[in-house]
Short mmCIF file of C-alpha atoms and ligand atoms in Angstrom, two decimals:
data_model
loop_
_atom_site.label_atom_id
_atom_site.label_comp_id
_atom_site.label_asym_id
_atom_site.label_seq_id
_atom_site.Cartn_x
_atom_site.Cartn_y
_atom_site.Cartn_z
CA MET A 1 -0.02 -0.13 0.01
CA THR A 2 1.40 3.37 -1.06
CA ASP A 3 0.79 6.60 0.57
CA THR A 4 -1.13 9.17 -1.53
CA PRO A 5 -0.95 12.74 -0.62
CA GLU A 6 -4.22 12.76 0.95
CA GLU A 7 -3.37 10.10 3.41
CA ILE A 8 -0.12 11.95 4.16
CA ILE A 9 -1.81 15.24 5.03
CA ALA A 10 -4.80 14.12 6.60
CA PRO A 11 -5.06 15.54 10.22
CA PRO A 12 -4.80 13.24 13.00
CA LYS A 13 -7.53 13.32 15.66
CA GLY A 14 -7.28 15.96 18.48
CA MET A 15 -5.26 18.40 16.34
CA VAL A 16 -7.82 21.27 16.39
CA GLY A 17 -6.24 23.36 19.33
CA THR A 18 -2.59 22.82 17.78
CA ALA A 19 -3.66 23.51 14.04
CA LEU A 20 -5.55 26.63 15.48
CA MET A 21 -2.35 27.80 17.41
CA ARG A 22 -0.07 27.14 14.20
CA GLY A 23 -2.44 28.98 11.97
CA MET A 24 -2.38 32.08 14.41
CA ARG A 25 1.42 32.13 14.27
CA ARG A 26 1.13 32.19 10.42
CA CYS A 27 2.29 28.78 10.27
CA CYS A 28 1.23 25.50 8.31
CA PRO A 29 -1.20 23.58 10.25
CA ASN A 30 0.35 20.20 9.41
CA CYS A 31 3.74 20.68 9.89
CA GLY A 32 4.15 24.23 11.79
CA ALA A 33 6.76 25.74 9.21
CA HIS A 34 6.30 29.33 8.59
CA THR A 35 4.72 28.75 5.04
CA LEU A 36 1.14 29.59 5.64
CA PHE A 37 0.93 33.00 3.84
CA VAL A 38 3.19 34.31 1.07
CA GLY A 39 1.98 37.98 1.76
CA TYR A 40 -0.03 39.87 4.36
CA THR A 41 -3.05 37.60 4.20
CA LYS A 42 -2.44 35.76 0.92
CA VAL A 43 -2.62 32.04 1.40
CA ALA A 44 0.40 30.19 -0.29
CA PRO A 45 -0.98 27.51 -2.68
CA VAL A 46 1.30 24.62 -1.14
CA CYS A 47 3.11 24.31 2.19
CA THR A 48 6.85 24.16 0.81
CA SER A 49 7.81 22.02 3.67
CA CYS A 50 5.11 19.46 3.79
CA GLY A 51 3.34 19.54 0.63
CA LEU A 52 -0.12 20.48 2.30
CA GLU A 53 -2.24 22.18 -0.33
CA THR A 54 -3.25 25.20 1.85
CA GLY A 55 -4.66 27.11 -0.99
CA ASN A 56 -7.70 24.64 -1.15
CA PHE A 57 -8.82 26.06 2.24
CA ARG A 58 -11.12 29.15 1.96
CA ALA A 59 -11.60 31.28 5.12
CA ASP A 60 -13.98 33.56 3.48
CA ASP A 61 -15.64 36.10 5.69
CA ALA A 62 -15.18 34.28 9.00
CA PRO A 63 -11.55 36.34 9.69
CA PRO A 64 -12.97 39.81 9.22
CA TYR A 65 -16.02 38.85 11.13
CA PHE A 66 -13.93 37.63 14.24
CA THR A 67 -11.64 40.77 13.83
CA ILE A 68 -14.65 43.23 13.73
CA PHE A 69 -16.18 41.42 16.62
CA VAL A 70 -12.80 41.52 18.97
CA VAL A 71 -11.72 44.85 17.88
CA GLY A 72 -15.12 46.38 18.36
CA HIS A 73 -15.46 45.03 22.01
CA ILE A 74 -11.92 46.36 22.84
CA VAL A 75 -12.17 49.86 21.29
CA VAL A 76 -15.77 50.52 22.49
CA GLY A 77 -15.11 49.17 25.78
CA ALA A 78 -11.81 51.23 26.12
CA ALA A 79 -13.61 54.46 24.63
CA LEU A 80 -16.43 54.14 27.22
CA ALA A 81 -14.04 53.32 30.13
CA VAL A 82 -11.87 56.45 29.26
CA GLU A 83 -14.80 58.77 28.88
CA GLN A 84 -16.40 57.65 32.10
CA ASN A 85 -13.21 58.01 34.11
CA TYR A 86 -11.24 60.80 32.59
CA HIS A 87 -13.86 62.73 30.64
CA PRO A 88 -11.15 63.93 27.97
CA PRO A 89 -11.82 66.46 25.04
CA LEU A 90 -13.21 64.85 21.81
CA TRP A 91 -10.03 65.36 19.96
CA VAL A 92 -8.43 62.99 22.38
CA HIS A 93 -11.10 60.40 21.53
CA ALA A 94 -10.44 60.89 17.79
CA ALA A 95 -6.66 60.58 18.12
CA LEU A 96 -6.84 57.56 20.31
CA TRP A 97 -9.62 55.33 18.91
CA GLY A 98 -9.05 55.50 15.17
CA PRO A 99 -5.45 54.39 15.19
CA LEU A 100 -6.11 51.81 17.68
CA THR A 101 -9.04 50.27 15.62
CA LEU A 102 -6.76 50.36 12.43
CA ALA A 103 -3.68 48.80 14.18
CA LEU A 104 -5.53 46.38 16.15
CA SER A 105 -7.57 45.10 12.85
CA LEU A 106 -4.40 45.05 10.65
CA ALA A 107 -2.50 43.05 13.65
CA LEU A 108 -5.48 40.48 14.24
CA LEU A 109 -6.74 39.82 10.91
CA PRO A 110 -3.88 37.53 9.72
CA LEU A 111 -4.11 35.65 13.24
CA PHE A 112 -7.71 35.04 12.65
CA LYS A 113 -7.40 34.04 9.10
CA GLY A 114 -4.45 31.41 9.95
CA ALA A 115 -6.73 30.34 12.80
CA VAL A 116 -9.66 29.75 10.47
CA ILE A 117 -7.39 27.80 8.02
CA GLY A 118 -5.90 25.70 10.73
CA VAL A 119 -9.23 24.72 12.04
CA GLN A 120 -10.48 23.90 8.64
CA TRP A 121 -7.67 21.65 7.97
CA ALA A 122 -8.05 19.83 11.43
CA MET A 123 -11.65 19.31 11.05
CA GLY A 124 -11.47 18.13 7.45
CA ILE A 125 -13.37 21.27 6.07
CA ARG A 126 -12.49 22.07 2.51
CA GLY A 127 -13.52 25.02 0.47
ZN1 ZN B 201 3.46 22.19 6.23
#
Protein backbone atom coordinates (compact mmCIF):
# COMPACT_ATOMS: atom_id res chain seq x y z
CA MET A 1 0.00 0.00 0.00
CA THR A 2 1.38 3.37 -1.01
CA ASP A 3 0.80 6.66 0.67
CA THR A 4 -1.10 9.13 -1.42
CA PRO A 5 -0.78 12.84 -0.66
CA GLU A 6 -4.27 12.80 0.89
CA GLU A 7 -3.17 10.09 3.33
CA ILE A 8 -0.04 12.00 4.23
CA ILE A 9 -1.79 15.32 4.98
CA ALA A 10 -4.91 13.94 6.66
CA PRO A 11 -5.07 15.56 10.10
CA PRO A 12 -4.73 13.26 13.09
CA LYS A 13 -7.51 13.34 15.66
CA GLY A 14 -7.22 15.94 18.41
CA MET A 15 -5.24 18.40 16.28
CA VAL A 16 -7.77 21.25 16.35
CA GLY A 17 -6.06 23.24 19.12
CA THR A 18 -2.58 22.69 17.72
CA ALA A 19 -3.68 23.56 14.19
CA LEU A 20 -5.48 26.67 15.44
CA MET A 21 -2.37 27.88 17.27
CA ARG A 22 -0.09 27.08 14.32
CA GLY A 23 -2.43 28.99 12.02
CA MET A 24 -2.49 31.99 14.37
CA ARG A 25 1.30 32.07 14.14
CA ARG A 26 1.00 32.11 10.31
CA CYS A 27 2.41 28.58 10.20
CA CYS A 28 1.30 25.51 8.28
CA PRO A 29 -1.28 23.64 10.40
CA ASN A 30 0.24 20.30 9.42
CA CYS A 31 3.99 20.75 9.98
CA GLY A 32 4.28 24.11 11.79
CA ALA A 33 6.64 25.63 9.21
CA HIS A 34 6.24 29.37 8.64
CA THR A 35 4.75 28.87 5.17
CA LEU A 36 1.00 29.56 5.45
CA PHE A 37 0.97 33.03 3.88
CA VAL A 38 2.97 34.45 0.99
CA GLY A 39 1.87 38.01 1.72
CA TYR A 40 -0.07 39.86 4.39
CA THR A 41 -3.06 37.50 4.17
CA LYS A 42 -2.53 35.73 0.82
CA VAL A 43 -2.54 32.00 1.46
CA ALA A 44 0.30 30.04 -0.14
CA PRO A 45 -0.99 27.42 -2.60
CA VAL A 46 1.21 24.67 -1.13
CA CYS A 47 3.30 24.36 2.01
CA THR A 48 6.90 24.21 0.79
CA SER A 49 7.87 22.13 3.82
CA CYS A 50 5.31 19.30 3.89
CA GLY A 51 3.32 19.67 0.65
CA LEU A 52 -0.05 20.43 2.28
CA GLU A 53 -2.22 22.19 -0.28
CA THR A 54 -3.16 25.18 1.87
CA GLY A 55 -4.60 27.01 -1.14
CA ASN A 56 -7.64 24.71 -1.00
CA PHE A 57 -8.86 26.24 2.24
CA ARG A 58 -11.17 29.25 1.94
CA ALA A 59 -11.63 31.28 5.09
CA ASP A 60 -14.06 33.67 3.33
CA ASP A 61 -15.69 36.16 5.71
CA ALA A 62 -14.89 34.46 9.01
CA PRO A 63 -11.55 36.26 9.70
CA PRO A 64 -12.97 39.78 9.14
CA TYR A 65 -16.00 38.85 11.24
CA PHE A 66 -13.87 37.71 14.18
CA THR A 67 -11.59 40.73 13.77
CA ILE A 68 -14.48 43.21 13.83
CA PHE A 69 -16.06 41.40 16.77
CA VAL A 70 -12.91 41.47 18.91
CA VAL A 71 -11.67 44.93 17.90
CA GLY A 72 -15.12 46.42 18.38
CA HIS A 73 -15.41 45.07 21.89
CA ILE A 74 -11.90 46.25 22.83
CA VAL A 75 -12.19 49.74 21.35
CA VAL A 76 -15.75 50.49 22.40
CA GLY A 77 -15.11 49.19 25.90
CA ALA A 78 -11.92 51.20 26.21
CA ALA A 79 -13.56 54.34 24.82
CA LEU A 80 -16.43 54.07 27.27
CA ALA A 81 -14.07 53.44 30.20
CA VAL A 82 -11.85 56.40 29.30
CA GLU A 83 -14.83 58.71 28.86
CA GLN A 84 -16.41 57.65 32.12
CA ASN A 85 -13.21 57.93 34.16
CA TYR A 86 -11.31 60.86 32.58
CA HIS A 87 -13.79 62.88 30.46
CA PRO A 88 -11.17 63.86 27.86
CA PRO A 89 -11.97 66.35 25.05
CA LEU A 90 -13.29 64.89 21.81
CA TRP A 91 -9.99 65.36 19.97
CA VAL A 92 -8.39 62.90 22.41
CA HIS A 93 -11.02 60.30 21.56
CA ALA A 94 -10.48 60.91 17.85
CA ALA A 95 -6.71 60.67 18.23
CA LEU A 96 -6.88 57.46 20.28
CA TRP A 97 -9.59 55.23 18.90
CA GLY A 98 -9.15 55.64 15.15
CA PRO A 99 -5.48 54.62 15.07
CA LEU A 100 -6.06 51.92 17.71
CA THR A 101 -8.89 50.43 15.66
CA LEU A 102 -6.74 50.43 12.52
CA ALA A 103 -3.71 48.95 14.28
CA LEU A 104 -5.67 46.22 16.05
CA SER A 105 -7.55 45.29 12.89
CA LEU A 106 -4.36 45.00 10.84
CA ALA A 107 -2.67 43.00 13.59
CA LEU A 108 -5.51 40.58 14.26
CA LEU A 109 -6.78 39.83 10.74
CA PRO A 110 -3.90 37.50 9.74
CA LEU A 111 -4.10 35.75 13.11
CA PHE A 112 -7.78 34.97 12.67
CA LYS A 113 -7.33 33.97 9.04
CA GLY A 114 -4.57 31.53 9.98
CA ALA A 115 -6.63 30.18 12.86
CA VAL A 116 -9.65 29.60 10.62
CA ILE A 117 -7.52 27.78 8.05
CA GLY A 118 -5.92 25.69 10.78
CA VAL A 119 -9.30 24.67 12.17
CA GLN A 120 -10.60 23.93 8.67
CA TRP A 121 -7.65 21.60 8.04
CA ALA A 122 -7.95 19.88 11.43
CA MET A 123 -11.68 19.29 10.98
CA GLY A 124 -11.41 18.21 7.35
CA ILE A 125 -13.38 21.16 5.99
CA ARG A 126 -12.46 22.00 2.42
CA GLY A 127 -13.47 25.15 0.57
ZN1 LIG B 1 3.49 22.21 6.09
